[in-house]
PDB file of C-alpha atoms in Angstrom:
ATOM      1  CA  MET A   1     -14.854 -19.774  -7.732  1.00  0.00           C
ATOM      2  CA  ASN A   2     -14.374 -16.319  -9.217  1.00  0.00           C
ATOM      3  CA  LYS A   3     -11.147 -14.550  -8.343  1.00  0.00           C
ATOM      4  CA  PRO A   4     -11.444 -11.420  -6.190  1.00  0.00           C
ATOM      5  CA  TYR A   5     -11.430  -8.291  -8.356  1.00  0.00           C
ATOM      6  CA  TYR A   6      -8.338  -6.923  -6.615  1.00  0.00           C
ATOM      7  CA  LEU A   7      -6.228  -9.834  -7.910  1.00  0.00           C
ATOM      8  CA  ALA A   8      -6.182  -8.003 -11.240  1.00  0.00           C
ATOM      9  CA  TYR A   9      -3.133  -6.215  -9.847  1.00  0.00           C
ATOM     10  CA  GLU A  10      -1.212  -9.495 -10.084  1.00  0.00           C
ATOM     11  CA  GLU A  11      -2.138  -9.770 -13.769  1.00  0.00           C
ATOM     12  CA  ARG A  12      -0.907  -6.233 -14.347  1.00  0.00           C
ATOM     13  CA  TYR A  13       2.460  -6.975 -12.765  1.00  0.00           C
ATOM     14  CA  LYS A  14       2.794 -10.181 -14.796  1.00  0.00           C
ATOM     15  CA  LYS A  15       2.212  -8.292 -18.019  1.00  0.00           C
ATOM     16  CA  VAL A  16       4.613  -5.418 -17.417  1.00  0.00           C
ATOM     17  CA  HIS A  17       7.358  -7.627 -16.029  1.00  0.00           C
ATOM     18  CA  SER A  18       7.078  -9.926 -19.056  1.00  0.00           C
ATOM     19  CA  MET A  19       7.998  -6.808 -21.046  1.00  0.00           C
ATOM     20  CA  ASN A  20      11.079  -6.308 -18.835  1.00  0.00           C
ATOM     21  CA  ILE A  21       9.782  -3.047 -17.398  1.00  0.00           C
ATOM     22  CA  ALA A  22       8.553  -1.972 -13.970  1.00  0.00           C
ATOM     23  CA  TRP A  23       5.126  -0.511 -13.335  1.00  0.00           C
ATOM     24  CA  PHE A  24       6.247   2.128 -10.856  1.00  0.00           C
ATOM     25  CA  GLY A  25       9.204   4.484 -10.849  1.00  0.00           C
ATOM     26  CA  SER A  26      12.168   4.048  -8.521  1.00  0.00           C
ATOM     27  CA  ARG A  27      11.870   7.218  -6.448  1.00  0.00           C
ATOM     28  CA  PRO A  28      10.466   6.777  -2.919  1.00  0.00           C
ATOM     29  CA  THR A  29       7.154   8.215  -1.744  1.00  0.00           C
ATOM     30  CA  LEU A  30       7.761  11.582  -0.095  1.00  0.00           C
ATOM     31  CA  GLU A  31       4.880  11.097   2.349  1.00  0.00           C
ATOM     32  CA  VAL A  32       6.601   7.974   3.699  1.00  0.00           C
ATOM     33  CA  LEU A  33       9.949   9.726   4.126  1.00  0.00           C
ATOM     34  CA  LYS A  34       8.317  12.638   5.972  1.00  0.00           C
ATOM     35  CA  TRP A  35       6.432  10.256   8.285  1.00  0.00           C
ATOM     36  CA  VAL A  36       9.572   8.279   9.134  1.00  0.00           C
ATOM     37  CA  GLU A  37      11.489  11.488   9.795  1.00  0.00           C
ATOM     38  CA  GLU A  38       8.732  13.104  11.844  1.00  0.00           C
ATOM     39  CA  TYR A  39       8.492  10.172  14.243  1.00  0.00           C
ATOM     40  CA  GLN A  40      12.255   9.543  14.248  1.00  0.00           C
ATOM     41  CA  ILE A  41      11.626   5.817  13.990  1.00  0.00           C
ATOM     42  CA  PRO A  42      14.398   3.866  15.757  1.00  0.00           C
ATOM     43  CA  GLY A  43      16.620   1.826  13.472  1.00  0.00           C
ATOM     44  CA  ASN A  44      16.199  -1.308  15.585  1.00  0.00           C
ATOM     45  CA  GLU A  45      12.418  -1.494  15.105  1.00  0.00           C
ATOM     46  CA  VAL A  46      10.750  -3.165  12.129  1.00  0.00           C
ATOM     47  CA  ILE A  47       8.709  -1.014   9.747  1.00  0.00           C
ATOM     48  CA  LEU A  48       6.008  -2.950   7.877  1.00  0.00           C
ATOM     49  CA  GLU A  49       4.737  -1.925   4.460  1.00  0.00           C
ATOM     50  CA  VAL A  50       1.349  -3.343   3.484  1.00  0.00           C
ATOM     51  CA  GLY A  51       1.049  -3.460  -0.301  1.00  0.00           C
ATOM     52  CA  CYS A  52       4.751  -3.024  -1.024  1.00  0.00           C
ATOM     53  CA  GLY A  53       4.450  -3.718  -4.758  1.00  0.00           C
ATOM     54  CA  GLU A  54       7.814  -3.626  -6.513  1.00  0.00           C
ATOM     55  CA  GLY A  55       9.501  -2.324  -3.377  1.00  0.00           C
ATOM     56  CA  ARG A  56      10.599   1.215  -4.167  1.00  0.00           C
ATOM     57  CA  ASP A  57       9.891   2.512  -0.646  1.00  0.00           C
ATOM     58  CA  LEU A  58      11.083  -0.596   1.192  1.00  0.00           C
ATOM     59  CA  ILE A  59      14.366  -0.713  -0.691  1.00  0.00           C
ATOM     60  CA  TYR A  60      15.014   2.972  -0.122  1.00  0.00           C
ATOM     61  CA  LEU A  61      14.393   2.647   3.632  1.00  0.00           C
ATOM     62  CA  ALA A  62      16.537  -0.489   3.823  1.00  0.00           C
ATOM     63  CA  GLY A  63      19.314   1.449   2.111  1.00  0.00           C
ATOM     64  CA  LEU A  64      19.096   4.023   4.910  1.00  0.00           C
ATOM     65  CA  GLY A  65      19.621   1.246   7.450  1.00  0.00           C
ATOM     66  CA  TYR A  66      16.038   0.649   8.580  1.00  0.00           C
ATOM     67  CA  ARG A  67      14.718  -2.834   9.316  1.00  0.00           C
ATOM     68  CA  VAL A  68      11.832  -3.377   6.925  1.00  0.00           C
ATOM     69  CA  LYS A  69       9.263  -6.020   6.072  1.00  0.00           C
ATOM     70  CA  GLY A  70       6.919  -5.959   3.103  1.00  0.00           C
ATOM     71  CA  VAL A  71       3.766  -7.834   2.177  1.00  0.00           C
ATOM     72  CA  ASP A  72       1.841  -7.791  -1.081  1.00  0.00           C
ATOM     73  CA  ILE A  73      -0.898  -9.894  -2.637  1.00  0.00           C
ATOM     74  CA  SER A  74       1.078 -10.205  -5.878  1.00  0.00           C
ATOM     75  CA  PRO A  75       3.661 -13.031  -6.013  1.00  0.00           C
ATOM     76  CA  THR A  76       5.066 -11.430  -9.157  1.00  0.00           C
ATOM     77  CA  ALA A  77       5.649  -8.105  -7.406  1.00  0.00           C
ATOM     78  CA  ILE A  78       7.267  -9.842  -4.429  1.00  0.00           C
ATOM     79  CA  GLN A  79       9.650 -11.750  -6.713  1.00  0.00           C
ATOM     80  CA  TYR A  80      10.591  -8.514  -8.460  1.00  0.00           C
ATOM     81  CA  CYS A  81      11.210  -6.862  -5.105  1.00  0.00           C
ATOM     82  CA  LYS A  82      13.462  -9.737  -3.998  1.00  0.00           C
ATOM     83  CA  LYS A  83      15.573  -9.447  -7.145  1.00  0.00           C
ATOM     84  CA  LEU A  84      15.859  -5.690  -6.784  1.00  0.00           C
ATOM     85  CA  ALA A  85      16.861  -6.017  -3.123  1.00  0.00           C
ATOM     86  CA  ARG A  86      19.636  -8.452  -4.060  1.00  0.00           C
ATOM     87  CA  LYS A  87      20.814  -6.079  -6.777  1.00  0.00           C
ATOM     88  CA  ARG A  88      20.892  -3.158  -4.336  1.00  0.00           C
ATOM     89  CA  GLU A  89      22.461  -5.395  -1.664  1.00  0.00           C
ATOM     90  CA  VAL A  90      19.893  -4.639   1.021  1.00  0.00           C
ATOM     91  CA  GLU A  91      18.080  -6.989   3.383  1.00  0.00           C
ATOM     92  CA  ILE A  92      14.293  -7.080   3.239  1.00  0.00           C
ATOM     93  CA  ASP A  93      11.848  -9.579   4.710  1.00  0.00           C
ATOM     94  CA  LEU A  94       9.081 -10.237   2.159  1.00  0.00           C
ATOM     95  CA  LEU A  95       5.838 -12.217   2.211  1.00  0.00           C
ATOM     96  CA  VAL A  96       3.002 -12.841  -0.235  1.00  0.00           C
ATOM     97  CA  CYS A  97      -0.097 -11.941   1.761  1.00  0.00           C
ATOM     98  CA  ASP A  98      -3.626 -10.670   1.155  1.00  0.00           C
ATOM     99  CA  GLY A  99      -4.180  -7.459   3.110  1.00  0.00           C
ATOM    100  CA  LEU A 100      -7.538  -8.783   4.284  1.00  0.00           C
ATOM    101  CA  TYR A 101      -5.768 -11.574   6.192  1.00  0.00           C
ATOM    102  CA  LEU A 102      -2.856  -9.786   7.863  1.00  0.00           C
ATOM    103  CA  VAL A 103      -3.701 -11.013  11.357  1.00  0.00           C
ATOM    104  CA  ASP A 104      -3.791 -14.632  10.185  1.00  0.00           C
ATOM    105  CA  GLU A 105      -0.362 -14.344   8.563  1.00  0.00           C
ATOM    106  CA  LEU A 106       1.460 -11.937  10.880  1.00  0.00           C
ATOM    107  CA  GLY A 107      -0.260 -12.208  14.248  1.00  0.00           C
ATOM    108  CA  ALA A 108      -1.997  -9.608  16.396  1.00  0.00           C
ATOM    109  CA  GLU A 109      -0.144  -6.684  17.993  1.00  0.00           C
ATOM    110  CA  THR A 110       3.104  -7.416  16.157  1.00  0.00           C
ATOM    111  CA  PHE A 111       4.317  -4.054  14.795  1.00  0.00           C
ATOM    112  CA  ASN A 112       4.862  -0.545  16.133  1.00  0.00           C
ATOM    113  CA  TRP A 113       5.187   1.018  12.675  1.00  0.00           C
ATOM    114  CA  ILE A 114       3.076   0.309   9.587  1.00  0.00           C
ATOM    115  CA  TYR A 115       2.567   2.236   6.375  1.00  0.00           C
ATOM    116  CA  SER A 116       0.543   1.562   3.246  1.00  0.00           C
ATOM    117  CA  VAL A 117       0.613   3.592   0.043  1.00  0.00           C
ATOM    118  CA  GLY A 118      -1.980   3.211  -2.705  1.00  0.00           C
ATOM    119  CA  THR A 119      -3.553   0.039  -1.324  1.00  0.00           C
ATOM    120  CA  LEU A 120      -6.821   0.994   0.381  1.00  0.00           C
ATOM    121  CA  HIS A 121      -8.003   2.815  -2.742  1.00  0.00           C
ATOM    122  CA  MET A 122      -7.823  -0.413  -4.749  1.00  0.00           C
ATOM    123  CA  LEU A 123     -10.581  -1.901  -2.565  1.00  0.00           C
ATOM    124  CA  VAL A 124     -14.023  -0.870  -3.789  1.00  0.00           C
ATOM    125  CA  ASP A 125     -16.313  -3.040  -1.633  1.00  0.00           C
ATOM    126  CA  GLN A 126     -16.867  -1.449   1.767  1.00  0.00           C
ATOM    127  CA  ASN A 127     -16.632  -4.764   3.599  1.00  0.00           C
ATOM    128  CA  HIS A 128     -13.161  -5.210   2.059  1.00  0.00           C
ATOM    129  CA  ARG A 129     -12.100  -1.699   3.067  1.00  0.00           C
ATOM    130  CA  ASP A 130     -13.364  -2.229   6.617  1.00  0.00           C
ATOM    131  CA  ARG A 131     -11.610  -5.574   6.891  1.00  0.00           C
ATOM    132  CA  PHE A 132      -8.339  -4.177   5.523  1.00  0.00           C
ATOM    133  CA  LEU A 133      -8.350  -1.287   7.993  1.00  0.00           C
ATOM    134  CA  LYS A 134      -9.292  -3.535  10.907  1.00  0.00           C
ATOM    135  CA  ASN A 135      -6.450  -5.926  10.065  1.00  0.00           C
ATOM    136  CA  ILE A 136      -3.930  -3.095  10.101  1.00  0.00           C
ATOM    137  CA  TYR A 137      -5.350  -1.930  13.424  1.00  0.00           C
ATOM    138  CA  GLN A 138      -5.149  -5.426  14.893  1.00  0.00           C
ATOM    139  CA  ILE A 139      -1.526  -6.092  13.917  1.00  0.00           C
ATOM    140  CA  LEU A 140      -0.419  -2.763  15.422  1.00  0.00           C
ATOM    141  CA  LYS A 141       0.855  -2.891  18.972  1.00  0.00           C
ATOM    142  CA  PRO A 142      -0.920  -0.618  21.475  1.00  0.00           C
ATOM    143  CA  GLY A 143       0.541   2.841  20.970  1.00  0.00           C
ATOM    144  CA  GLY A 144       1.645   1.888  17.457  1.00  0.00           C
ATOM    145  CA  LYS A 145       1.574   4.283  14.512  1.00  0.00           C
ATOM    146  CA  ALA A 146       0.343   3.861  10.942  1.00  0.00           C
ATOM    147  CA  LEU A 147       0.489   5.941   7.778  1.00  0.00           C
ATOM    148  CA  LEU A 148      -2.024   5.611   4.948  1.00  0.00           C
ATOM    149  CA  VAL A 149      -1.660   7.393   1.607  1.00  0.00           C
ATOM    150  CA  ASN A 150      -4.403   6.922  -0.973  1.00  0.00           C
ATOM    151  CA  MET A 151      -5.718   8.572  -4.115  1.00  0.00           C
ATOM    152  CA  GLY A 152      -8.244  11.362  -3.731  1.00  0.00           C
ATOM    153  CA  ASP A 153      -8.585  15.085  -3.185  1.00  0.00           C
ATOM    154  CA  GLY A 154     -10.960  14.611  -0.254  1.00  0.00           C
ATOM    155  CA  LYS A 155     -13.920  15.937  -2.230  1.00  0.00           C
ATOM    156  CA  GLU A 156     -14.471  13.879  -5.374  1.00  0.00           C
ATOM    157  CA  GLU A 157     -16.013  10.430  -4.952  1.00  0.00           C
ATOM    158  CA  TYR A 158     -15.282   7.835  -7.595  1.00  0.00           C
ATOM    159  CA  ILE A 159     -15.585   4.072  -7.977  1.00  0.00           C
ATOM    160  CA  THR A 160     -14.687   1.746 -10.826  1.00  0.00           C
ATOM    161  CA  ASP A 161     -16.825  -1.147 -12.020  1.00  0.00           C
ATOM    162  CA  LYS A 162     -15.246  -4.207 -10.422  1.00  0.00           C
ATOM    163  CA  THR A 163     -16.868  -6.479 -13.018  1.00  0.00           C
ATOM    164  CA  LYS A 164     -14.450  -4.941 -15.532  1.00  0.00           C
ATOM    165  CA  ALA A 165     -11.427  -6.102 -13.533  1.00  0.00           C
ATOM    166  CA  PHE A 166      -9.001  -8.252 -15.551  1.00  0.00           C
ATOM    167  CA  GLU A 167     -10.214  -6.806 -18.868  1.00  0.00           C
ATOM    168  CA  GLU A 168      -7.245  -5.352 -20.721  1.00  0.00           C
ATOM    169  CA  GLU A 169      -7.135  -1.606 -21.287  1.00  0.00           C
ATOM    170  CA  GLU A 170      -4.627   0.902 -22.580  1.00  0.00           C
ATOM    171  CA  ARG A 171      -2.604   2.726 -19.930  1.00  0.00           C
ATOM    172  CA  ASN A 172       0.041   5.387 -20.223  1.00  0.00           C
ATOM    173  CA  HIS A 173       3.502   4.305 -19.093  1.00  0.00           C
ATOM    174  CA  PRO A 174       6.904   6.034 -19.283  1.00  0.00           C
ATOM    175  CA  ASP A 175       7.827   3.435 -21.924  1.00  0.00           C
ATOM    176  CA  GLY A 176       4.705   4.235 -23.955  1.00  0.00           C
ATOM    177  CA  VAL A 177       1.070   3.155 -24.094  1.00  0.00           C
ATOM    178  CA  ILE A 178       0.670  -0.465 -22.987  1.00  0.00           C
ATOM    179  CA  ARG A 179      -2.261  -2.840 -22.576  1.00  0.00           C
ATOM    180  CA  VAL A 180      -2.664  -4.227 -19.075  1.00  0.00           C
ATOM    181  CA  ALA A 181      -5.401  -5.688 -16.894  1.00  0.00           C
ATOM    182  CA  SER A 182      -7.968  -3.161 -15.729  1.00  0.00           C
ATOM    183  CA  THR A 183      -7.689  -2.636 -11.979  1.00  0.00           C
ATOM    184  CA  SER A 184     -10.068  -1.328  -9.335  1.00  0.00           C
ATOM    185  CA  CYS A 185     -10.077   2.075  -7.662  1.00  0.00           C
ATOM    186  CA  ARG A 186     -12.296   3.905  -5.204  1.00  0.00           C
ATOM    187  CA  LYS A 187     -11.953   7.498  -4.041  1.00  0.00           C
ATOM    188  CA  VAL A 188     -13.909   8.752  -1.029  1.00  0.00           C
ATOM    189  CA  ASN A 189     -14.289  12.183   0.581  1.00  0.00           C
ATOM    190  CA  TRP A 190     -12.681  13.235   3.845  1.00  0.00           C
ATOM    191  CA  ASP A 191     -15.805  12.818   5.985  1.00  0.00           C
ATOM    192  CA  TYR A 192     -16.299   9.284   4.724  1.00  0.00           C
ATOM    193  CA  HIS A 193     -12.629   8.374   5.108  1.00  0.00           C
ATOM    194  CA  LEU A 194     -12.428   9.645   8.678  1.00  0.00           C
ATOM    195  CA  ARG A 195     -15.542   7.672   9.615  1.00  0.00           C
ATOM    196  CA  GLU A 196     -14.160   4.394   8.262  1.00  0.00           C
ATOM    197  CA  LEU A 197     -10.843   4.958  10.044  1.00  0.00           C
ATOM    198  CA  LYS A 198     -12.548   5.634  13.369  1.00  0.00           C
ATOM    199  CA  LYS A 199     -14.818   2.629  12.845  1.00  0.00           C
ATOM    200  CA  ALA A 200     -11.688   0.457  12.623  1.00  0.00           C
ATOM    201  CA  GLY A 201     -10.552   1.857  15.985  1.00  0.00           C
ATOM    202  CA  PHE A 202      -7.878   4.337  14.917  1.00  0.00           C
ATOM    203  CA  THR A 203      -7.220   7.727  16.417  1.00  0.00           C
ATOM    204  CA  VAL A 204      -6.488  10.135  13.570  1.00  0.00           C
ATOM    205  CA  GLU A 205      -3.526  12.297  14.588  1.00  0.00           C
ATOM    206  CA  LYS A 206      -3.200  14.201  11.345  1.00  0.00           C
ATOM    207  CA  GLN A 207      -4.963  14.449   7.980  1.00  0.00           C
ATOM    208  CA  LEU A 208      -3.138  15.955   5.030  1.00  0.00           C
ATOM    209  CA  SER A 209      -3.919  16.674   1.404  1.00  0.00           C
ATOM    210  CA  THR A 210      -0.726  15.736  -0.431  1.00  0.00           C
ATOM    211  CA  GLU A 211       0.442  15.088  -3.965  1.00  0.00           C
ATOM    212  CA  ASN A 212       3.010  12.670  -5.375  1.00  0.00           C
ATOM    213  CA  GLU A 213       4.214  11.623  -8.802  1.00  0.00           C
ATOM    214  CA  GLU A 214       2.704   8.131  -8.763  1.00  0.00           C
ATOM    215  CA  TYR A 215      -0.844   8.879  -7.617  1.00  0.00           C
ATOM    216  CA  GLY A 216      -1.375  12.618  -7.988  1.00  0.00           C
ATOM    217  CA  LYS A 217      -3.589  14.164  -5.311  1.00  0.00           C
ATOM    218  CA  CYS A 218      -3.751  12.004  -2.203  1.00  0.00           C
ATOM    219  CA  MET A 219      -5.404  11.766   1.186  1.00  0.00           C
ATOM    220  CA  THR A 220      -2.708  11.139   3.790  1.00  0.00           C
ATOM    221  CA  VAL A 221      -3.425  10.216   7.412  1.00  0.00           C
ATOM    222  CA  TYR A 222      -1.237   9.661  10.471  1.00  0.00           C
ATOM    223  CA  LEU A 223      -2.923   7.103  12.721  1.00  0.00           C
ATOM    224  CA  THR A 224      -2.442   5.768  16.243  1.00  0.00           C
ATOM    225  CA  LYS A 225      -3.699   2.700  18.059  1.00  0.00           C
ATOM    226  CA  GLU A 226      -4.289   4.013  21.558  1.00  0.00           C
ATOM    227  CA  SER A 227      -2.716   2.072  24.429  1.00  0.00           C
TER     228      SER A 227
END
């Protein structure tokens, strides 16, 4: 059976970590910090990150005293995150998990606080995007809040050819140009994005056009699962 195109992210992590470098920088995502601050999330409640990657946001939040849990489809990224957490002497609960199967792994109505940065945009098939969003909705408790941050300026639409996934390509990295597995990406406009969020059941509290150093221009949404 062919591997899902989005598993190319695991191959990318394998390659860069074999070179003793990280894919992402160490600074946390500003959109996440603003969201946590705006809602004044209590320190005794668990914050879940879906698509935690190498753990830069999780580890930063754990260092501030928050209880955090992270899931990612990449075993290599999760192992890296575990090592980094030990080095920084912070406690993080980590699990290898496909974002399309969150309910199966974590259970329904389990979390009050969920965020995901740069994960939805890696899904190019609409049925995968719908399933991912529905899983996040289902694992939120009634009244729970979610933050999504994904590439896009809200106007340009763009989609990669998923049949090219896993093919090596040259990518710019702070350590120089490296060859890594080609990965998938899809950008949608604001009208489209709001429709898919509402289809999943979310109430959109806020939509923001933001920019960060890892992804450039992003579409950021504050979401609620109504009680």
